[in-house]
Amino acid sequence: MKQPASEAQQGGPDAVPEPPTPATNATSASLAKSTEEKGGWRTLGFRLDVRNLSLLGVLAALIIVGGITKPDQFLDTNNLQLVLTQASVIGVVTVGMTFVITSGGIDLSVGAIVALASVWATTLATQAYGFAGILFTAVIVGLGCGLVNGVLIAYGRMVPFIATLAMLASARGLALQITDGKTQIVTVDSVLDLGIPDSYILGIPPLVLVFAAVTVIGWLVLNRTTFGRRTVAVGGNAEAARLAGIDVRRQRLYLYLLSGLCCGIAAFLLIILAGSGQNTNGNLYELDAIAAAIIGGTLLSGGRGTIVGSVLGVLVFTTITNIFALNNLQSDVQQIAKGAIIVAAVLVQRRTVRNGEA
């Protein structure tokens, strides 16, 4: 038996099979409205359009502010390319974080995993294998950390907050041990060349193209595949998902593997951007990724995810950072502003859920 409501919302004929039990029938309505991009403009729903349009409005307002305060610098093509490039690194991490939060989990270790992957991939031994060695190492380290998180949470039954907090501390410590507190300079020309203007395609940096590809793939996976529907089902009601025949533990393992993969890709992009590996890389990425996902419309309690909203959230935060830097405003004020935005976004979510609009 298929879930008619879920099929209509998700836009796919292969809805997750569900036995005719009262528990699953009672939750079908809540699972049916659990994602954001459910079939394009015709089935998105007015509320979700307004949410993304609101973020676009905020982004437009920030661009106007930047254009007024520093017109010659902010609107310069090089600066706009820099904003998009910086957004690409944290943006890839945020795509993975969106999946994890949608499933009802959390990953506090993403910044530390990025740091560990970046320093492990830039050791002299790794650089000896060239471009492929650096990329392969960054991705494998990210996947390895994700695997540990997934096993501890899915099969060790550890609370995601505790498991990923332990990974955060361990990965940071290992990154510091590898580097001994020193910066590891990249000497592989094929990697460094991707960060120079000569490698841009139609004026677009390669890092931005990678971010765009990850975003598109993430949107398709979340909204057009059984994997995405299972992710939403687990976040909406894990017990109902289990009764529907979903292997909840395996799904959670896959999700943390996906988050680790995104961290590995982000680490490689950061290596290109910085031309080095440092144990301080990825500092506060977990805050930025969670914040971007939340203000984009992903429910912190799980059950609804939005890739488009998360990407818009990343662009909002990156633009704020750029404007603050150009106007020589201190970083503490920037962090206060980000914190205020996060609180406001959570309050709006709670009010929306209370009114039955989420």
PDB file of C-alpha atoms in Angstrom, residues 48 91 100 125 128 154 183 196 199 205 230 239 269 275 299 304:
ATOM      1  CA  LEU A  48       7.128  27.685   1.478  1.00  0.00           C
ATOM      2  CA  GLY A  91      27.613  25.632   1.701  1.00  0.00           C
ATOM      3  CA  VAL A 100      21.150  15.169   9.238  1.00  0.00           C
ATOM      4  CA  ALA A 125      53.369  12.159   2.217  1.00  0.00           C
ATOM      5  CA  ALA A 128      53.558  13.239  -3.040  1.00  0.00           C
ATOM      6  CA  ALA A 154      22.826   4.281  14.917  1.00  0.00           C
ATOM      7  CA  THR A 183      50.593  25.545   8.676  1.00  0.00           C
ATOM      8  CA  ILE A 196      43.328  31.476  -9.636  1.00  0.00           C
ATOM      9  CA  SER A 199      40.721  28.642 -14.075  1.00  0.00           C
ATOM     10  CA  PRO A 205      35.194  30.005  -9.883  1.00  0.00           C
ATOM     11  CA  ARG A 230      13.026   7.825   4.194  1.00  0.00           C
ATOM     12  CA  GLU A 239       8.829   4.581  15.192  1.00  0.00           C
ATOM     13  CA  LEU A 269      37.657  23.207  -1.522  1.00  0.00           C
ATOM     14  CA  GLY A 275      46.499  26.918  -0.401  1.00  0.00           C
ATOM     15  CA  LEU A 299      13.009  22.039  11.303  1.00  0.00           C
ATOM     16  CA  ARG A 304      11.231  18.767   7.141  1.00  0.00           C
TER      17      ARG A 304
END
